[in-house]
Amino acid sequence: MPATQKPMRYGHTEGHTDVCFDDSGSCIVTCGSDGDVRIWEDLDDDDPKSINVGEKAYSCALKNGKLVTAVSNNTIQVHTFPEGVPDGILTRFTTNANHVVFNKDGAKVAAGSSDFLVKVVDVMDCSQQKTFRGHDAPILSLSFDPKDTFLASASCDGSVRVWQISDQTCAVSWPLLQKCNDVINAKSICRLAWQPKSGKLLAVPVEKSVKLYRRESWSNQFDLSDNFISQTINIVTWSPCGQYLAAGSVNGLIIIWNVETKDCLERVKHEKGYAICGLAWHPTCSRIAYTDAEGNLGLLENVCNPNGEISSSKVSSRVEKDYNDLFDGDDTSNAGDFLNDNAVETPTFSKGIIHDDEDDDIMLASGRPRQRSHFLEDDENSVDLTMLKTGSSRLKEEEEDDQADSIHNLPLVTPQRKFYDGPLPTPRQKPFQSGSTPVHLTHRFMVWNSIGIIRCYNDEQDNAIDVEFHDTSIHHATHLSNTLNYTVADLSHEAILLACESTDELASKLHCLHFSSWDSSKEWIVDMPQNEDVEAICLGQGWAAASTSALLLRLFTIGGVQKEVFSLPGPVVSMAGHGEQLFIVYHRGIGFDGDQCLGVQLLELGKKKKQILHGDPLPLTRKSYLVWVGFSAEGTPCFVDSEGIVRMLNRGLGNLWTPVCNTREHCKGKSDHYWVVGIHENPQQLRCIPCKGSRFPPTLPRPAVAILSFKLPYCQIGTEKGQMEEQYWRSVLFHNHLDYLAKNNYEYEESTKNQAIKQQQELLMKMLALSCKLEREFRCVELADLMTQNAVNLAIKYASRSRRLILAQRLSELAVEKAAELAATQVEEEEEEEDFRKKLNAGYSNTATEWSQPRLRNQVEEEAEDTGEVDDIEEKSEIHKQGQNPFSKSANSCNVPAINSVTSSNQGRVNPFKVSASSKEPAISVNSARSTNILDNMNKSYKKSTALNRATNNEKSPVIKPLVPKPKSKQASAASYFQKKTSETDKTEEIKEENPKNSSSETSAVCAQDTENQRPKTGFQMWLEENRSNILSDNPDLSDEADIIKKGILLFRVLSTEERKAWAIKAKGETASDVAETKKRKFVDESQETENQKEKATENLNLPKKQKPLDLSTNQKLSAFAFKQE
């Protein structure tokens, strides 16, 4: 049978790694750049013995119980084997030795160093040394002649020499290699080798071929090569029988030849294409151990039969084997069966359709097709699916590239049949339990989640399960016997769920330990039907789920009652539960070129069961597979793939998946990984266990949990703009769960949402300030579109202070649009609430209840009477009957396009935000008033808005939905600030607010002028009145009022800060008397009650001038980004 490549495993840290077998072949010995020598009983040995020999170990050799290593302290050390006790130093060099080898009987050791010297030392008497001088560069490798006559050496000087050991002379030298100055710069380490027993041939790897030189004549007998060798060969080694030669290349290709027939027997490709730097043939069996330049250890089995017979009449290929291992069963089906896959067992292609990727036949010598076997073994650690390369297409390209170099004595193999040249299907990932380690381990984690840890021990002493809770108040630690051999488990606040596979005698079982039950019976077991095995399980709040090999998902209550059963579209991969949510990942088809084809279903199992995700594709990184599935602590589905990418469901983006973290960025080494155990959104934490050189942690010592931060993959994350963009959208994504909780009537802290909104608005303001400084005004408007009403007000203020009038105007228009949208939304909510009340009152009498219409209306009438507006109640009843509209509660008005009636103030106060220019005035005067208002009255208007909003928030209004955010009175106040965009009719209604009893038909212009007289004058307005004549005399061409104001603005800015402050103080001093006189003239005929009401309004207007604004901290933060005001 063809060679079997076992999955690579971590051996040492990244760097050059050497490997050898002991004399009996019972142990594999490796050394690496971490300075350790590890003794492996087998490739699956999870606890190899480790001997530290120094900072770095460059080479090792083992013979007769002596372990010799070349160490970074420039010595050749000896340790006893397998005890690992230091046994002295054989020899020293001035620099580090690069290679060390034993002779055939183990009596002598040869070592080559970077100081250009080669030494041969007697193991028993280290004083017996011979030094070979002649190389002009560091030594790469050495090899003893089996007859102890010659010693071959390769050097960075480009030469390969053969030395006569007896007299230390050079017998022959070949200039075969490319010259370099050091081992690390060499294209190849050129590990040459003599043929065992006879020593007849010396094999030297040169470029893409192996040259074989005959002993004593030193002639080049022949070369061994292959069309698929695309990179330099690094190392060669002989089989113990001397009949086969194996070679490893710098791109991870291992090729084995029959030296007598010059046929290529095996081609095996490294999983990840790393350079092969260690190669050792088992002394008795058909096994080859190999190591790569990244510290990994691999094993090839069944390389050739011990009697020397090859296993196939043609060349077997690893790529072809990868392809054949995907399938089970008979080889009698045709290619069309693959498309009609039943998703449980995938039939194979017929031998006539699918040909080997290297133009080889897949038939055995006997003519029977090979038996396929499972490719994926136990877990995500043991198989890296990236080992499946593009297959035939890639190798075909290599073949074409190497045609020019294929002139060798080895004849080319010609194809006999047509071969499949398309993408290769990917083996399906086996089911797994999130937070578990591989099943084949004797000590393993069955599950590690946010509740606790379940460990399984299955060794000679005990077969048991230990359950440990992070919070012992939930339950105490538990020890369970594992007589039924449970393989999967899950843990929740309520129960422990276990499941086992079926055997010949017993059915597959689902076992639940309901420790939170209030009765005495706390366990239940359910047997699955015949030929149906439980493959994945999970627990939720009050329910348990089990997915079986029959493509069924079975639901149970936590007490053991069977509930719904439904079919899955494909074989399950993993499941997770949280509260009422069930997250299922399954195979939705066959992936190609290393990609998995997975689908996902998300169900809510509450009283109203519904499906959220309907078999959508699960987005994985290219050539990766799933390693973790679960929920965040707040209930958001998440998953992790083998490339370390953590993705989270973005409920605010149509349930799409957003990558939130790349754990590989936190790994120091390529072979390091993070094993995820939990995700938290508030605070933002990714809880995982760092695994050095492995994908999963050992059970002992107890692993330590690390906390990683999240980072969305935004562009230019190093810049200030990119960093703030990433922080903003991460904050939005990680607080989507609050909206989900509110929608599903879960409790949550309102302060958390308020804090998130505040953080997001601060980030938007910072980005707007940055864009404003970069003169990206269009970008500023785009950012303002993401802001709330209050933040837009601050943005307008910032733009005006920055002297960007066009931007301020654009932002004011945007604020009006937001106000209109807000009003429309409010009306829709009120209509929905009204419909809800009608449904509640349907079929009942019209007696007064807290939901009934008359009571609400009477309540509004009483409020209106308190403010002197009873005569307007009929007009406003349509709006006020809900008693909740923030526009009616605030001290301003808003234009609502959806209804004819206009919301008016129920407090009769003067609107400090209303624009003075009426719609009948020319457009120029409107613009001039707008400019003056923005530049000079922004701060005062903001203070008035704050004071009025404070008064508004003190009033109580009925709340219908407890989870709806706070009343939007501030947003409504912001909307009224921009009433200059409203129609003429609306402006008339606003004037009626200020003078409710005045029903005479005054023109809009007069009303607007009266309103303007009521507004306190600014320092600029007083300065302009006194200096208007001077401006006109200096600029006689100014005829338009707007031009005069613009010119006045420019002149006013030229004044010193003290002069401007003096005008402002002067304006404040005259404001109170002006307003009093104006009110006295206008309302001389009003009743005493109305006068008292107006005086209260005047006091409220003047109050903010002496008090700090409510949102002072926001203004202080904003000032950090504003330009210095002159």
mmCIF file of N, CA, C and O in Angstrom, residues 635-680:
data_model
loop_
_atom_site.group_PDB
_atom_site.id
_atom_site.type_symbol
_atom_site.label_atom_id
_atom_site.label_comp_id
_atom_site.label_asym_id
_atom_site.label_seq_id
_atom_site.Cartn_x
_atom_site.Cartn_y
_atom_site.Cartn_z
ATOM 1 N N GLY A 635 -25.449 36.925 24.669
ATOM 2 C CA GLY A 635 -26.375 36.192 23.803
ATOM 3 C C GLY A 635 -26.221 36.447 22.329
ATOM 4 O O GLY A 635 -27.148 36.176 21.566
ATOM 5 N N THR A 636 -25.060 36.925 21.865
ATOM 6 C CA THR A 636 -24.835 37.133 20.434
ATOM 7 C C THR A 636 -24.065 35.946 19.872
ATOM 8 O O THR A 636 -23.014 35.591 20.407
ATOM 9 N N PRO A 637 -24.540 35.317 18.789
ATOM 10 C CA PRO A 637 -23.818 34.170 18.212
ATOM 11 C C PRO A 637 -22.442 34.580 17.697
ATOM 12 O O PRO A 637 -22.274 35.647 17.092
ATOM 13 N N CYS A 638 -21.456 33.721 17.941
ATOM 14 C CA CYS A 638 -20.085 33.952 17.505
ATOM 15 C C CYS A 638 -19.488 32.614 17.069
ATOM 16 O O CYS A 638 -19.971 31.552 17.454
ATOM 17 N N PHE A 639 -18.410 32.675 16.271
ATOM 18 C CA PHE A 639 -17.675 31.459 15.947
ATOM 19 C C PHE A 639 -16.227 31.822 15.616
ATOM 20 O O PHE A 639 -15.903 32.974 15.324
ATOM 21 N N VAL A 640 -15.357 30.817 15.684
ATOM 22 C CA VAL A 640 -13.927 30.994 15.440
ATOM 23 C C VAL A 640 -13.489 29.926 14.451
ATOM 24 O O VAL A 640 -13.915 28.766 14.560
ATOM 25 N N ASP A 641 -12.645 30.304 13.469
ATOM 26 C CA ASP A 641 -12.123 29.314 12.526
ATOM 27 C C ASP A 641 -10.671 28.994 12.846
ATOM 28 O O ASP A 641 -10.064 29.578 13.747
ATOM 29 N N SER A 642 -10.109 28.051 12.095
ATOM 30 C CA SER A 642 -8.762 27.558 12.396
ATOM 31 C C SER A 642 -7.690 28.591 12.132
ATOM 32 O O SER A 642 -6.547 28.422 12.569
ATOM 33 N N GLU A 643 -7.988 29.646 11.404
ATOM 34 C CA GLU A 643 -7.032 30.721 11.176
ATOM 35 C C GLU A 643 -7.073 31.777 12.276
ATOM 36 O O GLU A 643 -6.404 32.803 12.180
ATOM 37 N N GLY A 644 -7.875 31.552 13.310
ATOM 38 C CA GLY A 644 -7.910 32.445 14.454
ATOM 39 C C GLY A 644 -8.825 33.644 14.296
ATOM 40 O O GLY A 644 -8.781 34.562 15.113
ATOM 41 N N ILE A 645 -9.676 33.672 13.274
ATOM 42 C CA ILE A 645 -10.582 34.789 13.053
ATOM 43 C C ILE A 645 -11.850 34.567 13.870
ATOM 44 O O ILE A 645 -12.516 33.534 13.734
ATOM 45 N N VAL A 646 -12.189 35.542 14.716
ATOM 46 C CA VAL A 646 -13.415 35.493 15.515
ATOM 47 C C VAL A 646 -14.463 36.362 14.816
ATOM 48 O O VAL A 646 -14.204 37.533 14.527
ATOM 49 N N ARG A 647 -15.618 35.789 14.552
ATOM 50 C CA ARG A 647 -16.691 36.526 13.890
ATOM 51 C C ARG A 647 -17.920 36.564 14.785
ATOM 52 O O ARG A 647 -18.208 35.594 15.491
ATOM 53 N N MET A 648 -18.653 37.686 14.694
ATOM 54 C CA MET A 648 -19.833 37.906 15.530
ATOM 55 C C MET A 648 -21.002 38.288 14.642
ATOM 56 O O MET A 648 -20.832 38.984 13.631
ATOM 57 N N LEU A 649 -22.193 37.837 15.032
ATOM 58 C CA LEU A 649 -23.399 38.168 14.269
ATOM 59 C C LEU A 649 -23.732 39.638 14.474
ATOM 60 O O LEU A 649 -23.882 40.110 15.608
ATOM 61 N N ASN A 650 -23.844 40.358 13.368
ATOM 62 C CA ASN A 650 -24.157 41.792 13.408
ATOM 63 C C ASN A 650 -25.656 41.945 13.218
ATOM 64 O O ASN A 650 -26.156 41.986 12.089
ATOM 65 N N ARG A 651 -26.386 42.011 14.317
ATOM 66 C CA ARG A 651 -27.850 42.113 14.229
ATOM 67 C C ARG A 651 -28.277 43.445 13.631
ATOM 68 O O ARG A 651 -29.383 43.553 13.106
ATOM 69 N N GLY A 652 -27.434 44.451 13.710
ATOM 70 C CA GLY A 652 -27.783 45.751 13.150
ATOM 71 C C GLY A 652 -27.501 45.860 11.676
ATOM 72 O O GLY A 652 -27.732 46.909 11.070
ATOM 73 N N LEU A 653 -27.006 44.798 11.057
ATOM 74 C CA LEU A 653 -26.671 44.807 9.633
ATOM 75 C C LEU A 653 -27.292 43.609 8.946
ATOM 76 O O LEU A 653 -26.657 42.908 8.162
ATOM 77 N N GLY A 654 -28.537 43.346 9.272
ATOM 78 C CA GLY A 654 -29.244 42.262 8.598
ATOM 79 C C GLY A 654 -28.719 40.886 8.921
ATOM 80 O O GLY A 654 -28.725 39.991 8.070
ATOM 81 N N ASN A 655 -28.226 40.674 10.146
ATOM 82 C CA ASN A 655 -27.725 39.369 10.587
ATOM 83 C C ASN A 655 -26.589 38.860 9.714
ATOM 84 O O ASN A 655 -26.548 37.691 9.325
ATOM 85 N N LEU A 656 -25.671 39.747 9.395
ATOM 86 C CA LEU A 656 -24.447 39.354 8.702
ATOM 87 C C LEU A 656 -23.335 39.150 9.727
ATOM 88 O O LEU A 656 -23.443 39.551 10.876
ATOM 89 N N TRP A 657 -22.240 38.510 9.284
ATOM 90 C CA TRP A 657 -21.144 38.174 10.197
ATOM 91 C C TRP A 657 -20.004 39.166 10.028
ATOM 92 O O TRP A 657 -19.555 39.426 8.916
ATOM 93 N N THR A 658 -19.533 39.695 11.141
ATOM 94 C CA THR A 658 -18.457 40.689 11.141
ATOM 95 C C THR A 658 -17.261 40.129 11.899
ATOM 96 O O THR A 658 -17.414 39.680 13.041
ATOM 97 N N PRO A 659 -16.064 40.127 11.297
ATOM 98 C CA PRO A 659 -14.866 39.695 12.051
ATOM 99 C C PRO A 659 -14.499 40.731 13.105
ATOM 100 O O PRO A 659 -14.398 41.928 12.817
ATOM 101 N N VAL A 660 -14.312 40.280 14.330
ATOM 102 C CA VAL A 660 -14.061 41.201 15.439
ATOM 103 C C VAL A 660 -12.683 41.010 16.056
ATOM 104 O O VAL A 660 -12.243 41.850 16.844
ATOM 105 N N CYS A 661 -11.982 39.926 15.713
ATOM 106 C CA CYS A 661 -10.660 39.711 16.288
ATOM 107 C C CYS A 661 -9.898 38.690 15.455
ATOM 108 O O CYS A 661 -10.503 37.774 14.881
ATOM 109 N N ASN A 662 -8.586 38.871 15.376
ATOM 110 C CA ASN A 662 -7.698 37.888 14.759
ATOM 111 C C ASN A 662 -6.701 37.453 15.817
ATOM 112 O O ASN A 662 -5.749 38.179 16.136
ATOM 113 N N THR A 663 -6.927 36.274 16.390
ATOM 114 C CA THR A 663 -6.054 35.822 17.477
ATOM 115 C C THR A 663 -4.635 35.555 17.002
ATOM 116 O O THR A 663 -3.700 35.577 17.806
ATOM 117 N N ARG A 664 -4.442 35.327 15.706
ATOM 118 C CA ARG A 664 -3.091 35.079 15.198
ATOM 119 C C ARG A 664 -2.201 36.299 15.368
ATOM 120 O O ARG A 664 -0.977 36.164 15.457
ATOM 121 N N GLU A 665 -2.795 37.493 15.398
ATOM 122 C CA GLU A 665 -1.998 38.696 15.587
ATOM 123 C C GLU A 665 -1.377 38.746 16.980
ATOM 124 O O GLU A 665 -0.386 39.450 17.190
ATOM 125 N N HIS A 666 -1.938 38.012 17.914
ATOM 126 C CA HIS A 666 -1.423 38.006 19.279
ATOM 127 C C HIS A 666 -0.457 36.855 19.528
ATOM 128 O O HIS A 666 0.141 36.795 20.603
ATOM 129 N N CYS A 667 -0.303 35.942 18.558
ATOM 130 C CA CYS A 667 0.582 34.784 18.724
ATOM 131 C C CYS A 667 2.024 35.183 18.413
ATOM 132 O O CYS A 667 2.281 35.911 17.452
ATOM 133 N N LYS A 668 2.944 34.683 19.208
ATOM 134 C CA LYS A 668 4.355 34.980 18.979
ATOM 135 C C LYS A 668 4.952 34.081 17.909
ATOM 136 O O LYS A 668 5.796 34.522 17.132
ATOM 137 N N GLY A 669 4.562 32.833 17.897
ATOM 138 C CA GLY A 669 5.107 31.884 16.930
ATOM 139 C C GLY A 669 4.050 31.389 15.960
ATOM 140 O O GLY A 669 2.850 31.464 16.229
ATOM 141 N N LYS A 670 4.506 30.860 14.837
ATOM 142 C CA LYS A 670 3.573 30.371 13.826
ATOM 143 C C LYS A 670 2.797 29.158 14.309
ATOM 144 O O LYS A 670 1.673 28.922 13.863
ATOM 145 N N SER A 671 3.403 28.386 15.204
ATOM 146 C CA SER A 671 2.736 27.173 15.694
ATOM 147 C C SER A 671 1.940 27.426 16.962
ATOM 148 O O SER A 671 1.370 26.490 17.521
ATOM 149 N N ASP A 672 1.898 28.676 17.434
ATOM 150 C CA ASP A 672 1.116 28.992 18.630
ATOM 151 C C ASP A 672 -0.328 29.307 18.245
ATOM 152 O O ASP A 672 -0.591 29.816 17.155
ATOM 153 N N HIS A 673 -1.233 29.034 19.161
ATOM 154 C CA HIS A 673 -2.646 29.297 18.918
ATOM 155 C C HIS A 673 -3.309 29.755 20.219
ATOM 156 O O HIS A 673 -2.744 29.598 21.303
ATOM 157 N N TYR A 674 -4.500 30.300 20.058
ATOM 158 C CA TYR A 674 -5.335 30.652 21.216
ATOM 159 C C TYR A 674 -6.591 29.786 21.173
ATOM 160 O O TYR A 674 -7.265 29.697 20.136
ATOM 161 N N TRP A 675 -6.887 29.182 22.297
ATOM 162 C CA TRP A 675 -8.034 28.277 22.443
ATOM 163 C C TRP A 675 -9.148 29.057 23.132
ATOM 164 O O TRP A 675 -9.060 29.369 24.324
ATOM 165 N N VAL A 676 -10.188 29.383 22.399
ATOM 166 C CA VAL A 676 -11.242 30.269 22.900
ATOM 167 C C VAL A 676 -12.134 29.524 23.888
ATOM 168 O O VAL A 676 -12.542 28.380 23.645
ATOM 169 N N VAL A 677 -12.446 30.202 25.014
ATOM 170 C CA VAL A 677 -13.351 29.617 26.000
ATOM 171 C C VAL A 677 -14.554 30.507 26.286
ATOM 172 O O VAL A 677 -15.531 30.044 26.876
ATOM 173 N N GLY A 678 -14.528 31.782 25.877
ATOM 174 C CA GLY A 678 -15.683 32.645 26.134
ATOM 175 C C GLY A 678 -15.506 34.016 25.526
ATOM 176 O O GLY A 678 -14.384 34.480 25.284
ATOM 177 N N ILE A 679 -16.650 34.680 25.269
ATOM 178 C CA ILE A 679 -16.661 36.011 24.670
ATOM 179 C C ILE A 679 -17.610 36.887 25.478
ATOM 180 O O ILE A 679 -18.730 36.471 25.799
ATOM 181 N N HIS A 680 -17.162 38.090 25.789
ATOM 182 C CA HIS A 680 -17.985 39.058 26.512
ATOM 183 C C HIS A 680 -18.038 40.347 25.699
ATOM 184 O O HIS A 680 -17.022 40.809 25.177
#
